[in-house]
């Protein structure tokens, strides 16, 4: 019964997821101050960018209840000089994500969390296409800054597309993580999927309490990356 509930949940999850004045001329002194401030920001403040769909966006909740904001709270409590950016968009596919990624990477990103692919699985997008798009996004992030640490969020889908499709879909994420030497969150919704007490009334998206568990799933990997960076300094 529990397995049936979990698969029903997964099916519902992916169905809903798919769901002026002229500028002032800057003096040389001002220019120097601006340059110094930019260098300070680039040196002292690190950026974690969350790039995904409604699960990242925090569908049905206030922005501060979504897991990226909870990650920020954890970072602040530990007095770590990081800023998180939530770039989640409901209904996003890997194709849509690839199209908008160039516009998102307008600044240096230290940690990039990629959470996409679920909607591809729901729609039966050819697995090679999903894999190709995820790889292209990883390549684009690396080309922008080879030092960016990438985290890939693993997802699972119900067997409505057939067992072969479902099984291969699940392997896309660990295989890409290994091939590209990037970090992997085995399953973003671990501990939340299928539990009605941790999901909204639609039975699909995590509640505020559910988002706290998702945050811990993500934090475990991000903390490892930060510890490695500290050791390597």
PDB file of N, CA and C in Angstrom, residues 122-203:
ATOM      1  N   UNK A 122       7.948  13.302 -16.865  1.00  0.00           N
ATOM      2  CA  UNK A 122       6.490  13.268 -16.921  1.00  0.00           C
ATOM      3  C   UNK A 122       5.981  13.299 -18.361  1.00  0.00           C
ATOM      4  N   UNK A 123       6.612  14.117 -19.170  1.00  0.00           N
ATOM      5  CA  UNK A 123       6.162  14.303 -20.552  1.00  0.00           C
ATOM      6  C   UNK A 123       6.700  13.259 -21.510  1.00  0.00           C
ATOM      7  N   UNK A 124       7.520  12.374 -21.006  1.00  0.00           N
ATOM      8  CA  UNK A 124       8.054  11.338 -21.870  1.00  0.00           C
ATOM      9  C   UNK A 124       9.078  11.844 -22.863  1.00  0.00           C
ATOM     10  N   UNK A 125       9.769  12.917 -22.486  1.00  0.00           N
ATOM     11  CA  UNK A 125      10.819  13.447 -23.352  1.00  0.00           C
ATOM     12  C   UNK A 125      11.880  12.360 -23.542  1.00  0.00           C
ATOM     13  N   UNK A 126      12.373  12.169 -24.746  1.00  0.00           N
ATOM     14  CA  UNK A 126      13.420  11.156 -24.961  1.00  0.00           C
ATOM     15  C   UNK A 126      14.552  11.332 -23.957  1.00  0.00           C
ATOM     16  N   UNK A 127      14.959  10.230 -23.360  1.00  0.00           N
ATOM     17  CA  UNK A 127      15.972  10.286 -22.314  1.00  0.00           C
ATOM     18  C   UNK A 127      17.288  10.875 -22.801  1.00  0.00           C
ATOM     19  N   UNK A 128      17.628  10.611 -24.039  1.00  0.00           N
ATOM     20  CA  UNK A 128      18.865  11.174 -24.595  1.00  0.00           C
ATOM     21  C   UNK A 128      18.806  12.694 -24.622  1.00  0.00           C
ATOM     22  N   UNK A 129      17.609  13.233 -24.863  1.00  0.00           N
ATOM     23  CA  UNK A 129      17.452  14.696 -24.909  1.00  0.00           C
ATOM     24  C   UNK A 129      17.608  15.300 -23.513  1.00  0.00           C
ATOM     25  N   UNK A 130      16.985  14.653 -22.525  1.00  0.00           N
ATOM     26  CA  UNK A 130      17.117  15.131 -21.146  1.00  0.00           C
ATOM     27  C   UNK A 130      18.571  15.106 -20.712  1.00  0.00           C
ATOM     28  N   UNK A 131      19.228  13.999 -20.990  1.00  0.00           N
ATOM     29  CA  UNK A 131      20.634  13.856 -20.631  1.00  0.00           C
ATOM     30  C   UNK A 131      21.490  14.919 -21.339  1.00  0.00           C
ATOM     31  N   UNK A 132      21.213  15.132 -22.612  1.00  0.00           N
ATOM     32  CA  UNK A 132      21.969  16.100 -23.404  1.00  0.00           C
ATOM     33  C   UNK A 132      21.795  17.513 -22.849  1.00  0.00           C
ATOM     34  N   UNK A 133      20.559  17.872 -22.471  1.00  0.00           N
ATOM     35  CA  UNK A 133      20.295  19.206 -21.944  1.00  0.00           C
ATOM     36  C   UNK A 133      20.969  19.423 -20.591  1.00  0.00           C
ATOM     37  N   UNK A 134      20.899  18.416 -19.726  1.00  0.00           N
ATOM     38  CA  UNK A 134      21.559  18.529 -18.424  1.00  0.00           C
ATOM     39  C   UNK A 134      23.068  18.668 -18.603  1.00  0.00           C
ATOM     40  N   UNK A 135      23.631  17.886 -19.525  1.00  0.00           N
ATOM     41  CA  UNK A 135      25.062  17.979 -19.795  1.00  0.00           C
ATOM     42  C   UNK A 135      25.427  19.354 -20.324  1.00  0.00           C
ATOM     43  N   UNK A 136      24.591  19.890 -21.206  1.00  0.00           N
ATOM     44  CA  UNK A 136      24.855  21.217 -21.775  1.00  0.00           C
ATOM     45  C   UNK A 136      24.840  22.293 -20.696  1.00  0.00           C
ATOM     46  N   UNK A 137      23.934  22.157 -19.712  1.00  0.00           N
ATOM     47  CA  UNK A 137      23.888  23.134 -18.625  1.00  0.00           C
ATOM     48  C   UNK A 137      25.124  23.022 -17.744  1.00  0.00           C
ATOM     49  N   UNK A 138      25.544  21.820 -17.469  1.00  0.00           N
ATOM     50  CA  UNK A 138      26.773  21.620 -16.690  1.00  0.00           C
ATOM     51  C   UNK A 138      27.959  22.234 -17.424  1.00  0.00           C
ATOM     52  N   UNK A 139      28.030  21.995 -18.732  1.00  0.00           N
ATOM     53  CA  UNK A 139      29.127  22.540 -19.538  1.00  0.00           C
ATOM     54  C   UNK A 139      29.112  24.062 -19.537  1.00  0.00           C
ATOM     55  N   UNK A 140      27.915  24.647 -19.617  1.00  0.00           N
ATOM     56  CA  UNK A 140      27.806  26.099 -19.659  1.00  0.00           C
ATOM     57  C   UNK A 140      28.260  26.723 -18.346  1.00  0.00           C
ATOM     58  N   UNK A 141      27.860  26.116 -17.239  1.00  0.00           N
ATOM     59  CA  UNK A 141      28.281  26.628 -15.932  1.00  0.00           C
ATOM     60  C   UNK A 141      29.805  26.556 -15.810  1.00  0.00           C
ATOM     61  N   UNK A 142      30.380  25.438 -16.228  1.00  0.00           N
ATOM     62  CA  UNK A 142      31.832  25.279 -16.150  1.00  0.00           C
ATOM     63  C   UNK A 142      32.564  26.254 -17.064  1.00  0.00           C
ATOM     64  N   UNK A 143      31.976  26.529 -18.221  1.00  0.00           N
ATOM     65  CA  UNK A 143      32.627  27.453 -19.153  1.00  0.00           C
ATOM     66  C   UNK A 143      32.618  28.876 -18.618  1.00  0.00           C
ATOM     67  N   UNK A 144      31.581  29.217 -17.863  1.00  0.00           N
ATOM     68  CA  UNK A 144      31.498  30.548 -17.271  1.00  0.00           C
ATOM     69  C   UNK A 144      32.538  30.715 -16.165  1.00  0.00           C
ATOM     70  N   UNK A 145      32.709  29.672 -15.375  1.00  0.00           N
ATOM     71  CA  UNK A 145      33.693  29.699 -14.296  1.00  0.00           C
ATOM     72  C   UNK A 145      34.061  28.271 -13.919  1.00  0.00           C
ATOM     73  N   UNK A 146      35.226  27.810 -14.334  1.00  0.00           N
ATOM     74  CA  UNK A 146      35.649  26.432 -14.044  1.00  0.00           C
ATOM     75  C   UNK A 146      35.718  26.120 -12.552  1.00  0.00           C
ATOM     76  N   UNK A 147      35.770  27.160 -11.706  1.00  0.00           N
ATOM     77  CA  UNK A 147      35.882  26.946 -10.266  1.00  0.00           C
ATOM     78  C   UNK A 147      34.536  26.715  -9.595  1.00  0.00           C
ATOM     79  N   UNK A 148      33.450  26.934 -10.311  1.00  0.00           N
ATOM     80  CA  UNK A 148      32.119  26.734  -9.734  1.00  0.00           C
ATOM     81  C   UNK A 148      31.905  25.271  -9.357  1.00  0.00           C
ATOM     82  N   UNK A 149      31.440  25.045  -8.139  1.00  0.00           N
ATOM     83  CA  UNK A 149      31.109  23.697  -7.685  1.00  0.00           C
ATOM     84  C   UNK A 149      29.646  23.413  -8.063  1.00  0.00           C
ATOM     85  N   UNK A 150      29.426  22.311  -8.753  1.00  0.00           N
ATOM     86  CA  UNK A 150      28.086  21.982  -9.245  1.00  0.00           C
ATOM     87  C   UNK A 150      27.485  20.844  -8.435  1.00  0.00           C
ATOM     88  N   UNK A 151      26.213  21.021  -8.083  1.00  0.00           N
ATOM     89  CA  UNK A 151      25.456  19.987  -7.382  1.00  0.00           C
ATOM     90  C   UNK A 151      24.263  19.607  -8.256  1.00  0.00           C
ATOM     91  N   UNK A 152      24.114  18.320  -8.530  1.00  0.00           N
ATOM     92  CA  UNK A 152      23.008  17.824  -9.346  1.00  0.00           C
ATOM     93  C   UNK A 152      22.002  17.125  -8.436  1.00  0.00           C
ATOM     94  N   UNK A 153      20.740  17.561  -8.494  1.00  0.00           N
ATOM     95  CA  UNK A 153      19.689  16.970  -7.666  1.00  0.00           C
ATOM     96  C   UNK A 153      19.038  15.808  -8.399  1.00  0.00           C
ATOM     97  N   UNK A 154      19.135  14.616  -7.829  1.00  0.00           N
ATOM     98  CA  UNK A 154      18.536  13.436  -8.442  1.00  0.00           C
ATOM     99  C   UNK A 154      17.027  13.410  -8.260  1.00  0.00           C
ATOM    100  N   UNK A 155      16.329  12.885  -9.269  1.00  0.00           N
ATOM    101  CA  UNK A 155      14.876  12.764  -9.217  1.00  0.00           C
ATOM    102  C   UNK A 155      14.453  11.381  -9.670  1.00  0.00           C
ATOM    103  N   UNK A 156      13.212  11.001  -9.308  1.00  0.00           N
ATOM    104  CA  UNK A 156      12.630   9.734  -9.724  1.00  0.00           C
ATOM    105  C   UNK A 156      11.243  10.005 -10.295  1.00  0.00           C
ATOM    106  N   UNK A 157      10.770   9.104 -11.159  1.00  0.00           N
ATOM    107  CA  UNK A 157       9.447   9.258 -11.751  1.00  0.00           C
ATOM    108  C   UNK A 157       8.655   7.958 -11.577  1.00  0.00           C
ATOM    109  N   UNK A 158       7.319   8.041 -11.653  1.00  0.00           N
ATOM    110  CA  UNK A 158       6.483   6.838 -11.559  1.00  0.00           C
ATOM    111  C   UNK A 158       6.640   6.000 -12.824  1.00  0.00           C
ATOM    112  N   UNK A 159       6.190   4.746 -12.802  1.00  0.00           N
ATOM    113  CA  UNK A 159       6.399   3.842 -13.939  1.00  0.00           C
ATOM    114  C   UNK A 159       5.373   3.981 -15.052  1.00  0.00           C
ATOM    115  N   UNK A 160       4.692   5.135 -15.122  1.00  0.00           N
ATOM    116  CA  UNK A 160       3.655   5.279 -16.147  1.00  0.00           C
ATOM    117  C   UNK A 160       4.211   5.331 -17.563  1.00  0.00           C
ATOM    118  N   UNK A 161       5.512   5.606 -17.704  1.00  0.00           N
ATOM    119  CA  UNK A 161       6.140   5.615 -19.022  1.00  0.00           C
ATOM    120  C   UNK A 161       6.778   4.268 -19.354  1.00  0.00           C
ATOM    121  N   UNK A 162       6.560   3.304 -18.466  1.00  0.00           N
ATOM    122  CA  UNK A 162       7.158   1.995 -18.676  1.00  0.00           C
ATOM    123  C   UNK A 162       8.368   1.805 -17.770  1.00  0.00           C
ATOM    124  N   UNK A 163       8.594   0.576 -17.359  1.00  0.00           N
ATOM    125  CA  UNK A 163       9.666   0.302 -16.412  1.00  0.00           C
ATOM    126  C   UNK A 163      11.044   0.639 -16.963  1.00  0.00           C
ATOM    127  N   UNK A 164      11.251   0.364 -18.251  1.00  0.00           N
ATOM    128  CA  UNK A 164      12.565   0.634 -18.844  1.00  0.00           C
ATOM    129  C   UNK A 164      12.877   2.128 -18.819  1.00  0.00           C
ATOM    130  N   UNK A 165      11.886   2.938 -19.216  1.00  0.00           N
ATOM    131  CA  UNK A 165      12.056   4.390 -19.230  1.00  0.00           C
ATOM    132  C   UNK A 165      12.309   4.899 -17.808  1.00  0.00           C
ATOM    133  N   UNK A 166      11.492   4.408 -16.864  1.00  0.00           N
ATOM    134  CA  UNK A 166      11.601   4.846 -15.475  1.00  0.00           C
ATOM    135  C   UNK A 166      12.968   4.529 -14.880  1.00  0.00           C
ATOM    136  N   UNK A 167      13.431   3.324 -15.110  1.00  0.00           N
ATOM    137  CA  UNK A 167      14.717   2.895 -14.559  1.00  0.00           C
ATOM    138  C   UNK A 167      15.871   3.694 -15.153  1.00  0.00           C
ATOM    139  N   UNK A 168      15.841   3.895 -16.464  1.00  0.00           N
ATOM    140  CA  UNK A 168      16.929   4.636 -17.110  1.00  0.00           C
ATOM    141  C   UNK A 168      16.917   6.097 -16.704  1.00  0.00           C
ATOM    142  N   UNK A 169      15.711   6.657 -16.537  1.00  0.00           N
ATOM    143  CA  UNK A 169      15.604   8.047 -16.114  1.00  0.00           C
ATOM    144  C   UNK A 169      16.331   8.243 -14.780  1.00  0.00           C
ATOM    145  N   UNK A 170      16.114   7.343 -13.851  1.00  0.00           N
ATOM    146  CA  UNK A 170      16.726   7.445 -12.530  1.00  0.00           C
ATOM    147  C   UNK A 170      18.245   7.412 -12.587  1.00  0.00           C
ATOM    148  N   UNK A 171      18.777   6.695 -13.583  1.00  0.00           N
ATOM    149  CA  UNK A 171      20.243   6.567 -13.671  1.00  0.00           C
ATOM    150  C   UNK A 171      20.916   7.782 -14.302  1.00  0.00           C
ATOM    151  N   UNK A 172      20.137   8.632 -14.967  1.00  0.00           N
ATOM    152  CA  UNK A 172      20.716   9.799 -15.639  1.00  0.00           C
ATOM    153  C   UNK A 172      21.535  10.642 -14.669  1.00  0.00           C
ATOM    154  N   UNK A 173      20.971  10.894 -13.485  1.00  0.00           N
ATOM    155  CA  UNK A 173      21.577  11.834 -12.541  1.00  0.00           C
ATOM    156  C   UNK A 173      22.877  11.314 -11.927  1.00  0.00           C
ATOM    157  N   UNK A 174      22.903  10.105 -11.375  1.00  0.00           N
ATOM    158  CA  UNK A 174      24.200   9.625 -10.855  1.00  0.00           C
ATOM    159  C   UNK A 174      25.248   9.433 -11.934  1.00  0.00           C
ATOM    160  N   UNK A 175      24.818   9.043 -13.139  1.00  0.00           N
ATOM    161  CA  UNK A 175      25.789   8.853 -14.227  1.00  0.00           C
ATOM    162  C   UNK A 175      26.397  10.179 -14.661  1.00  0.00           C
ATOM    163  N   UNK A 176      25.576  11.214 -14.763  1.00  0.00           N
ATOM    164  CA  UNK A 176      26.096  12.531 -15.135  1.00  0.00           C
ATOM    165  C   UNK A 176      26.994  13.088 -14.031  1.00  0.00           C
ATOM    166  N   UNK A 177      26.595  12.866 -12.792  1.00  0.00           N
ATOM    167  CA  UNK A 177      27.400  13.354 -11.670  1.00  0.00           C
ATOM    168  C   UNK A 177      28.787  12.718 -11.681  1.00  0.00           C
ATOM    169  N   UNK A 178      28.825  11.426 -11.929  1.00  0.00           N
ATOM    170  CA  UNK A 178      30.109  10.725 -11.955  1.00  0.00           C
ATOM    171  C   UNK A 178      30.944  11.130 -13.159  1.00  0.00           C
ATOM    172  N   UNK A 179      30.303  11.220 -14.325  1.00  0.00           N
ATOM    173  CA  UNK A 179      31.032  11.554 -15.550  1.00  0.00           C
ATOM    174  C   UNK A 179      31.626  12.954 -15.505  1.00  0.00           C
ATOM    175  N   UNK A 180      30.954  13.862 -14.804  1.00  0.00           N
ATOM    176  CA  UNK A 180      31.401  15.258 -14.763  1.00  0.00           C
ATOM    177  C   UNK A 180      32.095  15.630 -13.453  1.00  0.00           C
ATOM    178  N   UNK A 181      32.225  14.659 -12.563  1.00  0.00           N
ATOM    179  CA  UNK A 181      32.858  14.893 -11.268  1.00  0.00           C
ATOM    180  C   UNK A 181      32.166  16.022 -10.510  1.00  0.00           C
ATOM    181  N   UNK A 182      30.829  15.938 -10.443  1.00  0.00           N
ATOM    182  CA  UNK A 182      30.053  16.922  -9.693  1.00  0.00           C
ATOM    183  C   UNK A 182      29.327  16.201  -8.559  1.00  0.00           C
ATOM    184  N   UNK A 183      28.887  16.962  -7.573  1.00  0.00           N
ATOM    185  CA  UNK A 183      28.205  16.393  -6.416  1.00  0.00           C
ATOM    186  C   UNK A 183      26.771  16.001  -6.757  1.00  0.00           C
ATOM    187  N   UNK A 184      26.248  15.006  -6.030  1.00  0.00           N
ATOM    188  CA  UNK A 184      24.903  14.492  -6.297  1.00  0.00           C
ATOM    189  C   UNK A 184      24.064  14.442  -5.026  1.00  0.00           C
ATOM    190  N   UNK A 185      22.831  14.957  -5.124  1.00  0.00           N
ATOM    191  CA  UNK A 185      21.811  14.719  -4.113  1.00  0.00           C
ATOM    192  C   UNK A 185      21.019  13.518  -4.638  1.00  0.00           C
ATOM    193  N   UNK A 186      21.135  12.350  -4.035  1.00  0.00           N
ATOM    194  CA  UNK A 186      20.519  11.148  -4.602  1.00  0.00           C
ATOM    195  C   UNK A 186      19.041  11.319  -4.945  1.00  0.00           C
ATOM    196  N   UNK A 187      18.258  11.882  -4.032  1.00  0.00           N
ATOM    197  CA  UNK A 187      16.835  12.130  -4.292  1.00  0.00           C
ATOM    198  C   UNK A 187      16.399  13.342  -3.487  1.00  0.00           C
ATOM    199  N   UNK A 188      16.055  14.408  -4.164  1.00  0.00           N
ATOM    200  CA  UNK A 188      15.739  15.675  -3.505  1.00  0.00           C
ATOM    201  C   UNK A 188      14.628  15.542  -2.472  1.00  0.00           C
ATOM    202  N   UNK A 189      13.610  14.736  -2.765  1.00  0.00           N
ATOM    203  CA  UNK A 189      12.425  14.639  -1.908  1.00  0.00           C
ATOM    204  C   UNK A 189      12.489  13.480  -0.916  1.00  0.00           C
ATOM    205  N   UNK A 190      13.663  12.957  -0.671  1.00  0.00           N
ATOM    206  CA  UNK A 190      13.814  11.863   0.283  1.00  0.00           C
ATOM    207  C   UNK A 190      13.259  12.271   1.647  1.00  0.00           C
ATOM    208  N   UNK A 191      12.367  11.418   2.208  1.00  0.00           N
ATOM    209  CA  UNK A 191      11.788  11.706   3.509  1.00  0.00           C
ATOM    210  C   UNK A 191      10.545  12.569   3.450  1.00  0.00           C
ATOM    211  N   UNK A 192      10.192  13.049   2.261  1.00  0.00           N
ATOM    212  CA  UNK A 192       9.026  13.924   2.103  1.00  0.00           C
ATOM    213  C   UNK A 192       7.990  13.311   1.155  1.00  0.00           C
ATOM    214  N   UNK A 193       8.447  12.734   0.072  1.00  0.00           N
ATOM    215  CA  UNK A 193       7.554  12.166  -0.940  1.00  0.00           C
ATOM    216  C   UNK A 193       6.627  11.118  -0.335  1.00  0.00           C
ATOM    217  N   UNK A 194       5.328  11.252  -0.613  1.00  0.00           N
ATOM    218  CA  UNK A 194       4.352  10.272  -0.174  1.00  0.00           C
ATOM    219  C   UNK A 194       3.822  10.479   1.225  1.00  0.00           C
ATOM    220  N   UNK A 195       4.333  11.460   1.950  1.00  0.00           N
ATOM    221  CA  UNK A 195       3.877  11.717   3.312  1.00  0.00           C
ATOM    222  C   UNK A 195       2.897  12.893   3.313  1.00  0.00           C
ATOM    223  N   UNK A 196       1.586  12.623   3.497  1.00  0.00           N
ATOM    224  CA  UNK A 196       0.596  13.700   3.428  1.00  0.00           C
ATOM    225  C   UNK A 196       0.794  14.789   4.462  1.00  0.00           C
ATOM    226  N   UNK A 197       1.436  14.459   5.571  1.00  0.00           N
ATOM    227  CA  UNK A 197       1.656  15.459   6.611  1.00  0.00           C
ATOM    228  C   UNK A 197       2.745  16.455   6.241  1.00  0.00           C
ATOM    229  N   UNK A 198       3.536  16.101   5.233  1.00  0.00           N
ATOM    230  CA  UNK A 198       4.639  16.974   4.833  1.00  0.00           C
ATOM    231  C   UNK A 198       4.398  17.623   3.475  1.00  0.00           C
ATOM    232  N   UNK A 199       3.165  17.523   2.990  1.00  0.00           N
ATOM    233  CA  UNK A 199       2.811  18.125   1.705  1.00  0.00           C
ATOM    234  C   UNK A 199       1.577  19.007   1.836  1.00  0.00           C
ATOM    235  N   UNK A 200       1.427  19.928   0.914  1.00  0.00           N
ATOM    236  CA  UNK A 200       0.289  20.826   0.922  1.00  0.00           C
ATOM    237  C   UNK A 200      -1.001  20.047   0.680  1.00  0.00           C
ATOM    238  N   UNK A 201      -2.142  20.742   0.701  1.00  0.00           N
ATOM    239  CA  UNK A 201      -3.433  20.083   0.522  1.00  0.00           C
ATOM    240  C   UNK A 201      -3.530  19.365  -0.812  1.00  0.00           C
ATOM    241  N   UNK A 202      -2.759  19.799  -1.796  1.00  0.00           N
ATOM    242  CA  UNK A 202      -2.768  19.108  -3.079  1.00  0.00           C
ATOM    243  C   UNK A 202      -2.076  17.751  -2.996  1.00  0.00           C
ATOM    244  N   UNK A 203      -1.451  17.479  -1.859  1.00  0.00           N
ATOM    245  CA  UNK A 203      -0.779  16.211  -1.672  1.00  0.00           C
ATOM    246  C   UNK A 203       0.495  16.074  -2.477  1.00  0.00           C
TER     247      UNK A 203
END
